[in-house]
JSON list of C-alpha atoms in Angstrom, two decimals:
[
{"chain": "A", "resi": 1, "resn": "MET", "atom": "CA", "xyz": [0.22, -0.05, 0.26]},
{"chain": "A", "resi": 2, "resn": "LYS", "atom": "CA", "xyz": [2.75, 2.31, 1.07]},
{"chain": "A", "resi": 3, "resn": "LYS", "atom": "CA", "xyz": [4.63, 1.52, -2.46]},
{"chain": "A", "resi": 4, "resn": "GLU", "atom": "CA", "xyz": [1.54, 2.75, -4.36]},
{"chain": "A", "resi": 5, "resn": "LYS", "atom": "CA", "xyz": [1.14, 5.70, -2.57]},
{"chain": "A", "resi": 6, "resn": "LEU", "atom": "CA", "xyz": [4.64, 6.68, -2.92]},
{"chain": "A", "resi": 7, "resn": "LEU", "atom": "CA", "xyz": [4.19, 5.68, -6.81]},
{"chain": "A", "resi": 8, "resn": "HIS", "atom": "CA", "xyz": [1.25, 8.01, -6.87]},
{"chain": "A", "resi": 9, "resn": "LEU", "atom": "CA", "xyz": [2.86, 10.80, -5.39]},
{"chain": "A", "resi": 10, "resn": "ILE", "atom": "CA", "xyz": [5.83, 10.86, -7.80]},
{"chain": "A", "resi": 11, "resn": "ILE", "atom": "CA", "xyz": [3.15, 10.67, -10.87]},
{"chain": "A", "resi": 12, "resn": "ASN", "atom": "CA", "xyz": [1.48, 13.80, -9.55]},
{"chain": "A", "resi": 13, "resn": "ILE", "atom": "CA", "xyz": [4.71, 15.41, -8.99]},
{"chain": "A", "resi": 14, "resn": "ALA", "atom": "CA", "xyz": [5.75, 14.67, -12.51]},
{"chain": "A", "resi": 15, "resn": "LYS", "atom": "CA", "xyz": [2.77, 16.00, -13.85]},
{"chain": "A", "resi": 16, "resn": "SER", "atom": "CA", "xyz": [2.91, 19.38, -12.23]},
{"chain": "A", "resi": 17, "resn": "ARG", "atom": "CA", "xyz": [5.31, 21.56, -13.94]},
{"chain": "A", "resi": 18, "resn": "PRO", "atom": "CA", "xyz": [5.74, 24.31, -11.05]},
{"chain": "A", "resi": 19, "resn": "ALA", "atom": "CA", "xyz": [6.79, 21.08, -8.80]},
{"chain": "A", "resi": 20, "resn": "LEU", "atom": "CA", "xyz": [9.31, 20.06, -11.66]},
{"chain": "A", "resi": 21, "resn": "MET", "atom": "CA", "xyz": [10.75, 23.39, -11.39]},
{"chain": "A", "resi": 22, "resn": "VAL", "atom": "CA", "xyz": [11.33, 23.50, -7.68]},
{"chain": "A", "resi": 23, "resn": "VAL", "atom": "CA", "xyz": [13.06, 20.11, -7.88]},
{"chain": "A", "resi": 24, "resn": "ALA", "atom": "CA", "xyz": [15.12, 21.55, -10.35]},
{"chain": "A", "resi": 25, "resn": "LEU", "atom": "CA", "xyz": [16.20, 24.52, -8.64]},
{"chain": "A", "resi": 26, "resn": "LEU", "atom": "CA", "xyz": [16.73, 22.27, -5.48]},
{"chain": "A", "resi": 27, "resn": "ILE", "atom": "CA", "xyz": [18.97, 20.10, -7.68]},
{"chain": "A", "resi": 28, "resn": "VAL", "atom": "CA", "xyz": [20.65, 23.07, -9.20]},
{"chain": "A", "resi": 29, "resn": "ALA", "atom": "CA", "xyz": [21.34, 24.63, -5.66]},
{"chain": "A", "resi": 30, "resn": "GLY", "atom": "CA", "xyz": [22.65, 21.26, -4.05]},
{"chain": "A", "resi": 31, "resn": "LEU", "atom": "CA", "xyz": [25.28, 21.35, -6.93]},
{"chain": "A", "resi": 32, "resn": "VAL", "atom": "CA", "xyz": [26.30, 24.60, -6.21]},
{"chain": "A", "resi": 33, "resn": "VAL", "atom": "CA", "xyz": [26.49, 23.96, -2.80]},
{"chain": "A", "resi": 34, "resn": "TRP", "atom": "CA", "xyz": [28.62, 21.09, -3.19]},
{"chain": "A", "resi": 35, "resn": "LEU", "atom": "CA", "xyz": [30.83, 22.56, -5.76]},
{"chain": "A", "resi": 36, "resn": "PHE", "atom": "CA", "xyz": [31.73, 25.54, -3.43]},
{"chain": "A", "resi": 37, "resn": "SER", "atom": "CA", "xyz": [32.43, 23.20, -0.33]},
{"chain": "A", "resi": 38, "resn": "ALA", "atom": "CA", "xyz": [34.89, 21.19, -2.66]},
{"chain": "A", "resi": 39, "resn": "ILE", "atom": "CA", "xyz": [36.74, 24.19, -4.10]},
{"chain": "A", "resi": 40, "resn": "ARG", "atom": "CA", "xyz": [37.06, 25.47, -0.32]},
{"chain": "A", "resi": 41, "resn": "ASN", "atom": "CA", "xyz": [38.35, 22.21, 0.93]},
{"chain": "A", "resi": 42, "resn": "THR", "atom": "CA", "xyz": [40.78, 21.61, -1.80]},
{"chain": "A", "resi": 43, "resn": "THR", "atom": "CA", "xyz": [44.67, 22.03, -0.81]},
{"chain": "A", "resi": 44, "resn": "MET", "atom": "CA", "xyz": [46.53, 23.94, -3.60]},
{"chain": "A", "resi": 45, "resn": "HIS", "atom": "CA", "xyz": [50.10, 22.30, -3.97]},
{"chain": "A", "resi": 46, "resn": "VAL", "atom": "CA", "xyz": [52.81, 23.83, -6.04]},
{"chain": "A", "resi": 47, "resn": "ALA", "atom": "CA", "xyz": [55.76, 21.62, -7.09]},
{"chain": "A", "resi": 48, "resn": "VAL", "atom": "CA", "xyz": [59.28, 23.62, -6.83]},
{"chain": "A", "resi": 49, "resn": "ASP", "atom": "CA", "xyz": [61.87, 22.09, -9.05]},
{"chain": "A", "resi": 50, "resn": "ASP", "atom": "CA", "xyz": [65.05, 23.29, -7.12]},
{"chain": "A", "resi": 51, "resn": "LYS", "atom": "CA", "xyz": [67.30, 21.11, -9.65]},
{"chain": "A", "resi": 52, "resn": "ILE", "atom": "CA", "xyz": [70.01, 23.64, -11.30]},
{"chain": "A", "resi": 53, "resn": "GLU", "atom": "CA", "xyz": [70.21, 23.75, -14.78]},
{"chain": "A", "resi": 54, "resn": "LEU", "atom": "CA", "xyz": [73.81, 24.34, -15.97]},
{"chain": "A", "resi": 55, "resn": "THR", "atom": "CA", "xyz": [74.13, 24.48, -19.52]},
{"chain": "A", "resi": 56, "resn": "PRO", "atom": "CA", "xyz": [77.41, 23.71, -21.96]},
{"chain": "A", "resi": 57, "resn": "THR", "atom": "CA", "xyz": [77.39, 27.48, -22.84]},
{"chain": "A", "resi": 58, "resn": "GLN", "atom": "CA", "xyz": [77.61, 28.60, -19.19]},
{"chain": "A", "resi": 59, "resn": "ILE", "atom": "CA", "xyz": [80.37, 26.08, -18.62]},
{"chain": "A", "resi": 60, "resn": "GLN", "atom": "CA", "xyz": [82.44, 27.24, -21.83]},
{"chain": "A", "resi": 61, "resn": "SER", "atom": "CA", "xyz": [81.91, 30.89, -20.69]},
{"chain": "A", "resi": 62, "resn": "VAL", "atom": "CA", "xyz": [83.76, 30.22, -17.53]},
{"chain": "A", "resi": 63, "resn": "ARG", "atom": "CA", "xyz": [86.24, 28.03, -19.08]},
{"chain": "A", "resi": 64, "resn": "SER", "atom": "CA", "xyz": [87.13, 30.74, -21.86]},
{"chain": "A", "resi": 65, "resn": "ILE", "atom": "CA", "xyz": [88.69, 32.75, -18.89]},
{"chain": "A", "resi": 66, "resn": "GLY", "atom": "CA", "xyz": [91.72, 30.86, -19.53]},
{"chain": "A", "resi": 67, "resn": "GLN", "atom": "CA", "xyz": [94.48, 31.85, -17.21]},
{"chain": "A", "resi": 68, "resn": "TRP", "atom": "CA", "xyz": [92.96, 32.97, -13.86]},
{"chain": "A", "resi": 69, "resn": "GLU", "atom": "CA", "xyz": [95.49, 34.86, -11.51]},
{"chain": "A", "resi": 70, "resn": "PHE", "atom": "CA", "xyz": [94.72, 34.14, -7.75]},
{"chain": "A", "resi": 71, "resn": "LEU", "atom": "CA", "xyz": [97.85, 35.68, -6.19]},
{"chain": "A", "resi": 72, "resn": "ALA", "atom": "CA", "xyz": [100.59, 37.92, -7.19]},
{"chain": "A", "resi": 73, "resn": "VAL", "atom": "CA", "xyz": [104.04, 37.67, -5.20]},
{"chain": "A", "resi": 74, "resn": "SER", "atom": "CA", "xyz": [106.62, 40.40, -5.85]},
{"chain": "A", "resi": 75, "resn": "ASP", "atom": "CA", "xyz": [110.10, 39.64, -5.14]},
{"chain": "A", "resi": 76, "resn": "GLU", "atom": "CA", "xyz": [113.35, 41.49, -5.37]},
{"chain": "A", "resi": 77, "resn": "GLU", "atom": "CA", "xyz": [116.81, 39.26, -5.00]},
{"chain": "A", "resi": 78, "resn": "LEU", "atom": "CA", "xyz": [120.38, 40.93, -4.77]},
{"chain": "A", "resi": 79, "resn": "VAL", "atom": "CA", "xyz": [122.52, 38.16, -6.47]},
{"chain": "A", "resi": 80, "resn": "ASP", "atom": "CA", "xyz": [126.17, 38.03, -6.84]},
{"chain": "A", "resi": 81, "resn": "THR", "atom": "CA", "xyz": [128.97, 35.85, -7.95]},
{"chain": "A", "resi": 82, "resn": "VAL", "atom": "CA", "xyz": [132.99, 36.06, -7.47]},
{"chain": "A", "resi": 83, "resn": "ARG", "atom": "CA", "xyz": [135.88, 34.87, -10.14]},
{"chain": "A", "resi": 84, "resn": "LYS", "atom": "CA", "xyz": [138.90, 34.55, -8.28]},
{"chain": "A", "resi": 85, "resn": "ARG", "atom": "CA", "xyz": [142.38, 35.65, -9.92]},
{"chain": "A", "resi": 86, "resn": "PHE", "atom": "CA", "xyz": [145.83, 35.79, -8.69]},
{"chain": "A", "resi": 87, "resn": "PHE", "atom": "CA", "xyz": [146.11, 39.37, -7.97]},
{"chain": "A", "resi": 88, "resn": "SER", "atom": "CA", "xyz": [142.26, 40.47, -7.39]},
{"chain": "A", "resi": 89, "resn": "ASP", "atom": "CA", "xyz": [138.93, 38.93, -7.70]},
{"chain": "A", "resi": 90, "resn": "ASP", "atom": "CA", "xyz": [136.50, 39.92, -9.86]},
{"chain": "A", "resi": 91, "resn": "GLN", "atom": "CA", "xyz": [132.59, 40.50, -8.69]},
{"chain": "A", "resi": 92, "resn": "LEU", "atom": "CA", "xyz": [129.29, 40.77, -10.52]},
{"chain": "A", "resi": 93, "resn": "ALA", "atom": "CA", "xyz": [126.42, 41.75, -8.22]},
{"chain": "A", "resi": 94, "resn": "ARG", "atom": "CA", "xyz": [122.78, 42.40, -9.57]},
{"chain": "A", "resi": 95, "resn": "ILE", "atom": "CA", "xyz": [119.27, 43.51, -8.43]},
{"chain": "A", "resi": 96, "resn": "TYR", "atom": "CA", "xyz": [116.55, 41.61, -9.77]},
{"chain": "A", "resi": 97, "resn": "TYR", "atom": "CA", "xyz": [113.09, 42.14, -9.62]},
{"chain": "A", "resi": 98, "resn": "GLY", "atom": "CA", "xyz": [110.07, 39.90, -10.52]},
{"chain": "A", "resi": 99, "resn": "THR", "atom": "CA", "xyz": [106.66, 39.15, -9.75]},
{"chain": "A", "resi": 100, "resn": "LEU", "atom": "CA", "xyz": [105.23, 35.57, -9.63]},
{"chain": "A", "resi": 101, "resn": "ARG", "atom": "CA", "xyz": [101.67, 34.98, -10.77]},
{"chain": "A", "resi": 102, "resn": "LEU", "atom": "CA", "xyz": [99.82, 32.17, -9.16]},
{"chain": "A", "resi": 103, "resn": "GLY", "atom": "CA", "xyz": [96.51, 30.93, -10.43]},
{"chain": "A", "resi": 104, "resn": "VAL", "atom": "CA", "xyz": [95.10, 28.30, -12.49]},
{"chain": "A", "resi": 105, "resn": "ASP", "atom": "CA", "xyz": [94.51, 27.85, -16.31]},
{"chain": "A", "resi": 106, "resn": "LEU", "atom": "CA", "xyz": [90.93, 26.67, -16.78]},
{"chain": "A", "resi": 107, "resn": "GLN", "atom": "CA", "xyz": [91.70, 25.49, -20.48]},
{"chain": "A", "resi": 108, "resn": "GLU", "atom": "CA", "xyz": [93.41, 22.55, -18.60]},
{"chain": "A", "resi": 109, "resn": "ALA", "atom": "CA", "xyz": [90.25, 21.56, -16.65]},
{"chain": "A", "resi": 110, "resn": "LYS", "atom": "CA", "xyz": [89.01, 17.95, -16.81]},
{"chain": "A", "resi": 111, "resn": "GLU", "atom": "CA", "xyz": [85.90, 16.86, -18.55]},
{"chain": "A", "resi": 112, "resn": "GLY", "atom": "CA", "xyz": [83.36, 17.03, -16.41]},
{"chain": "A", "resi": 113, "resn": "TRP", "atom": "CA", "xyz": [85.29, 19.70, -14.04]},
{"chain": "A", "resi": 114, "resn": "MET", "atom": "CA", "xyz": [81.78, 21.44, -13.69]},
{"chain": "A", "resi": 115, "resn": "VAL", "atom": "CA", "xyz": [78.43, 19.72, -12.92]},
{"chain": "A", "resi": 116, "resn": "ALA", "atom": "CA", "xyz": [75.39, 20.58, -11.05]},
{"chain": "A", "resi": 117, "resn": "ASP", "atom": "CA", "xyz": [74.17, 18.23, -8.64]},
{"chain": "A", "resi": 118, "resn": "GLY", "atom": "CA", "xyz": [70.51, 19.03, -7.24]},
{"chain": "A", "resi": 119, "resn": "ASP", "atom": "CA", "xyz": [70.67, 22.44, -5.97]},
{"chain": "A", "resi": 120, "resn": "THR", "atom": "CA", "xyz": [74.50, 22.59, -6.18]},
{"chain": "A", "resi": 121, "resn": "VAL", "atom": "CA", "xyz": [77.22, 23.27, -8.31]},
{"chain": "A", "resi": 122, "resn": "ARG", "atom": "CA", "xyz": [80.43, 21.13, -7.96]},
{"chain": "A", "resi": 123, "resn": "VAL", "atom": "CA", "xyz": [83.60, 22.59, -9.64]},
{"chain": "A", "resi": 124, "resn": "LEU", "atom": "CA", "xyz": [87.22, 20.69, -9.80]},
{"chain": "A", "resi": 125, "resn": "MET", "atom": "CA", "xyz": [89.78, 23.46, -10.62]},
{"chain": "A", "resi": 126, "resn": "PRO", "atom": "CA", "xyz": [93.16, 22.65, -12.10]},
{"chain": "A", "resi": 127, "resn": "PRO", "atom": "CA", "xyz": [96.11, 22.79, -9.65]},
{"chain": "A", "resi": 128, "resn": "VAL", "atom": "CA", "xyz": [97.45, 26.02, -8.69]},
{"chain": "A", "resi": 129, "resn": "LYS", "atom": "CA", "xyz": [100.45, 26.78, -10.60]},
{"chain": "A", "resi": 130, "resn": "LEU", "atom": "CA", "xyz": [103.16, 29.55, -11.71]},
{"chain": "A", "resi": 131, "resn": "LEU", "atom": "CA", "xyz": [101.25, 31.08, -14.69]},
{"chain": "A", "resi": 132, "resn": "ASP", "atom": "CA", "xyz": [103.99, 32.80, -16.37]},
{"chain": "A", "resi": 133, "resn": "SER", "atom": "CA", "xyz": [107.92, 31.43, -16.22]},
{"chain": "A", "resi": 134, "resn": "ARG", "atom": "CA", "xyz": [109.07, 34.88, -17.59]},
{"chain": "A", "resi": 135, "resn": "PHE", "atom": "CA", "xyz": [108.62, 36.48, -14.34]},
{"chain": "A", "resi": 136, "resn": "ILE", "atom": "CA", "xyz": [111.78, 38.57, -13.91]},
{"chain": "A", "resi": 137, "resn": "ASP", "atom": "CA", "xyz": [111.52, 41.97, -15.20]},
{"chain": "A", "resi": 138, "resn": "GLU", "atom": "CA", "xyz": [114.78, 42.41, -17.17]},
{"chain": "A", "resi": 139, "resn": "ALA", "atom": "CA", "xyz": [114.15, 46.21, -17.81]},
{"chain": "A", "resi": 140, "resn": "ARG", "atom": "CA", "xyz": [114.34, 46.81, -14.47]},
{"chain": "A", "resi": 141, "resn": "THR", "atom": "CA", "xyz": [117.42, 44.93, -13.65]},
{"chain": "A", "resi": 142, "resn": "ARG", "atom": "CA", "xyz": [120.56, 46.85, -12.68]},
{"chain": "A", "resi": 143, "resn": "SER", "atom": "CA", "xyz": [123.92, 46.21, -11.59]},
{"chain": "A", "resi": 144, "resn": "PHE", "atom": "CA", "xyz": [124.84, 46.81, -7.67]},
{"chain": "A", "resi": 145, "resn": "TYR", "atom": "CA", "xyz": [128.42, 46.32, -8.29]},
{"chain": "A", "resi": 146, "resn": "GLU", "atom": "CA", "xyz": [131.00, 44.98, -11.05]},
{"chain": "A", "resi": 147, "resn": "SER", "atom": "CA", "xyz": [134.39, 44.59, -11.26]},
{"chain": "A", "resi": 148, "resn": "GLY", "atom": "CA", "xyz": [136.41, 42.77, -14.26]},
{"chain": "A", "resi": 149, "resn": "ARG", "atom": "CA", "xyz": [135.04, 41.74, -17.32]},
{"chain": "A", "resi": 150, "resn": "TRP", "atom": "CA", "xyz": [131.83, 39.36, -17.38]},
{"chain": "A", "resi": 151, "resn": "SER", "atom": "CA", "xyz": [130.42, 37.99, -20.70]},
{"chain": "A", "resi": 152, "resn": "ALA", "atom": "CA", "xyz": [126.93, 37.17, -21.77]},
{"chain": "A", "resi": 153, "resn": "ALA", "atom": "CA", "xyz": [127.11, 33.73, -20.14]},
{"chain": "A", "resi": 154, "resn": "ASP", "atom": "CA", "xyz": [128.06, 34.91, -17.01]},
{"chain": "A", "resi": 155, "resn": "ARG", "atom": "CA", "xyz": [125.26, 37.36, -16.78]},
{"chain": "A", "resi": 156, "resn": "GLU", "atom": "CA", "xyz": [122.81, 34.71, -17.91]},
{"chain": "A", "resi": 157, "resn": "GLN", "atom": "CA", "xyz": [124.25, 32.35, -15.12]},
{"chain": "A", "resi": 158, "resn": "LEU", "atom": "CA", "xyz": [123.39, 35.05, -12.52]},
{"chain": "A", "resi": 159, "resn": "TYR", "atom": "CA", "xyz": [119.93, 35.67, -14.38]},
{"chain": "A", "resi": 160, "resn": "GLN", "atom": "CA", "xyz": [119.43, 31.85, -13.38]},
{"chain": "A", "resi": 161, "resn": "LYS", "atom": "CA", "xyz": [120.37, 32.13, -10.20]},
{"chain": "A", "resi": 162, "resn": "ALA", "atom": "CA", "xyz": [118.18, 35.13, -9.28]},
{"chain": "A", "resi": 163, "resn": "ARG", "atom": "CA", "xyz": [115.24, 32.92, -10.87]},
{"chain": "A", "resi": 164, "resn": "ARG", "atom": "CA", "xyz": [115.67, 29.88, -8.75]},
{"chain": "A", "resi": 165, "resn": "GLN", "atom": "CA", "xyz": [115.93, 31.99, -5.46]},
{"chain": "A", "resi": 166, "resn": "MET", "atom": "CA", "xyz": [112.74, 33.76, -6.52]},
{"chain": "A", "resi": 167, "resn": "LEU", "atom": "CA", "xyz": [111.13, 30.72, -7.22]},
{"chain": "A", "resi": 168, "resn": "GLN", "atom": "CA", "xyz": [112.06, 29.25, -3.65]},
{"chain": "A", "resi": 169, "resn": "HIS", "atom": "CA", "xyz": [110.75, 32.40, -1.91]},
{"chain": "A", "resi": 170, "resn": "GLY", "atom": "CA", "xyz": [107.61, 32.59, -4.00]},
{"chain": "A", "resi": 171, "resn": "LEU", "atom": "CA", "xyz": [106.25, 29.20, -4.43]},
{"chain": "A", "resi": 172, "resn": "THR", "atom": "CA", "xyz": [106.04, 28.32, -0.85]},
{"chain": "A", "resi": 173, "resn": "PRO", "atom": "CA", "xyz": [103.35, 26.17, 0.71]},
{"chain": "A", "resi": 174, "resn": "ALA", "atom": "CA", "xyz": [101.64, 29.26, 2.37]},
{"chain": "A", "resi": 175, "resn": "ASN", "atom": "CA", "xyz": [101.57, 31.38, -0.88]},
{"chain": "A", "resi": 176, "resn": "LEU", "atom": "CA", "xyz": [100.27, 28.17, -2.66]},
{"chain": "A", "resi": 177, "resn": "GLN", "atom": "CA", "xyz": [97.37, 27.79, -0.18]},
{"chain": "A", "resi": 178, "resn": "ARG", "atom": "CA", "xyz": [96.54, 31.38, 0.02]},
{"chain": "A", "resi": 179, "resn": "ALA", "atom": "CA", "xyz": [96.14, 31.37, -3.92]},
{"chain": "A", "resi": 180, "resn": "ARG", "atom": "CA", "xyz": [93.65, 28.72, -3.53]},
{"chain": "A", "resi": 181, "resn": "GLU", "atom": "CA", "xyz": [91.70, 30.34, -1.06]},
{"chain": "A", "resi": 182, "resn": "ASN", "atom": "CA", "xyz": [91.34, 33.37, -3.19]},
{"chain": "A", "resi": 183, "resn": "GLY", "atom": "CA", "xyz": [90.55, 31.22, -5.98]},
{"chain": "A", "resi": 184, "resn": "GLU", "atom": "CA", "xyz": [87.65, 29.56, -4.17]},
{"chain": "A", "resi": 185, "resn": "VAL", "atom": "CA", "xyz": [86.28, 32.98, -3.15]},
{"chain": "A", "resi": 186, "resn": "GLN", "atom": "CA", "xyz": [86.40, 34.49, -6.69]},
{"chain": "A", "resi": 187, "resn": "MET", "atom": "CA", "xyz": [84.83, 31.32, -8.58]},
{"chain": "A", "resi": 188, "resn": "ARG", "atom": "CA", "xyz": [82.26, 31.13, -6.02]},
{"chain": "A", "resi": 189, "resn": "ARG", "atom": "CA", "xyz": [81.24, 34.85, -6.60]},
{"chain": "A", "resi": 190, "resn": "LEU", "atom": "CA", "xyz": [81.44, 34.71, -10.39]},
{"chain": "A", "resi": 191, "resn": "LEU", "atom": "CA", "xyz": [78.99, 31.51, -10.00]},
{"chain": "A", "resi": 192, "resn": "ARG", "atom": "CA", "xyz": [76.57, 33.43, -7.57]},
{"chain": "A", "resi": 193, "resn": "SER", "atom": "CA", "xyz": [76.56, 36.29, -9.98]},
{"chain": "A", "resi": 194, "resn": "MET", "atom": "CA", "xyz": [75.10, 33.60, -12.80]},
{"chain": "A", "resi": 195, "resn": "GLY", "atom": "CA", "xyz": [72.42, 32.92, -10.54]},
{"chain": "A", "resi": 196, "resn": "PHE", "atom": "CA", "xyz": [74.24, 29.62, -8.64]},
{"chain": "A", "resi": 197, "resn": "ASP", "atom": "CA", "xyz": [73.86, 30.08, -4.73]},
{"chain": "A", "resi": 198, "resn": "ALA", "atom": "CA", "xyz": [75.26, 26.58, -3.45]},
{"chain": "A", "resi": 199, "resn": "VAL", "atom": "CA", "xyz": [78.85, 25.97, -5.02]},
{"chain": "A", "resi": 200, "resn": "GLU", "atom": "CA", "xyz": [81.27, 23.30, -3.81]},
{"chain": "A", "resi": 201, "resn": "ILE", "atom": "CA", "xyz": [85.06, 24.06, -5.18]},
{"chain": "A", "resi": 202, "resn": "ARG", "atom": "CA", "xyz": [88.07, 21.58, -4.97]},
{"chain": "A", "resi": 203, "resn": "TYR", "atom": "CA", "xyz": [91.52, 21.56, -6.77]},
{"chain": "A", "resi": 204, "resn": "GLU", "atom": "CA", "xyz": [92.99, 18.78, -8.63]},
{"chain": "A", "resi": 205, "resn": "GLU", "atom": "CA", "xyz": [96.12, 17.37, -6.64]}
]
């Protein structure tokens, strides 16, 4: 009996247009409420990709720097030599000035010397070395004392002696370490100017 009454009620509602309109409006209102509720409860997730893109062009632009000076060591050497003679000795003393430039040659960097790993750029620098073997300023070289006759070969030997002394006094472990530290600072500053914040730097042995 209840089923028949429910059936008659549905038929009567279906025959009544105003009733259908009300039902349609109720359905639409319910959908709107549900939609707004779903939007309000939805959490927005923004995916952030913190992976650094290091292009071959950027790597080549850094490598094209070539010789990069990190430390200049100025030196002054007084070098002399004595030639024994029967009656008197000949003596030659000269003052040499030079500047030893310590740094790296990025053209010597190995394959894969600069790579991006996550949010970090890792750099493997070539070893710090003497960039210019002709570091004595010959234009400033002057004689301090000279007696007797001296040939060009004699003066060349004195020049080589001054060179060895400058290398000994300039290429010290302390100066090489200072050059490495300066290099790290300069390389880090360069890469940060290119937009890379996390930088790790090492040197080849």
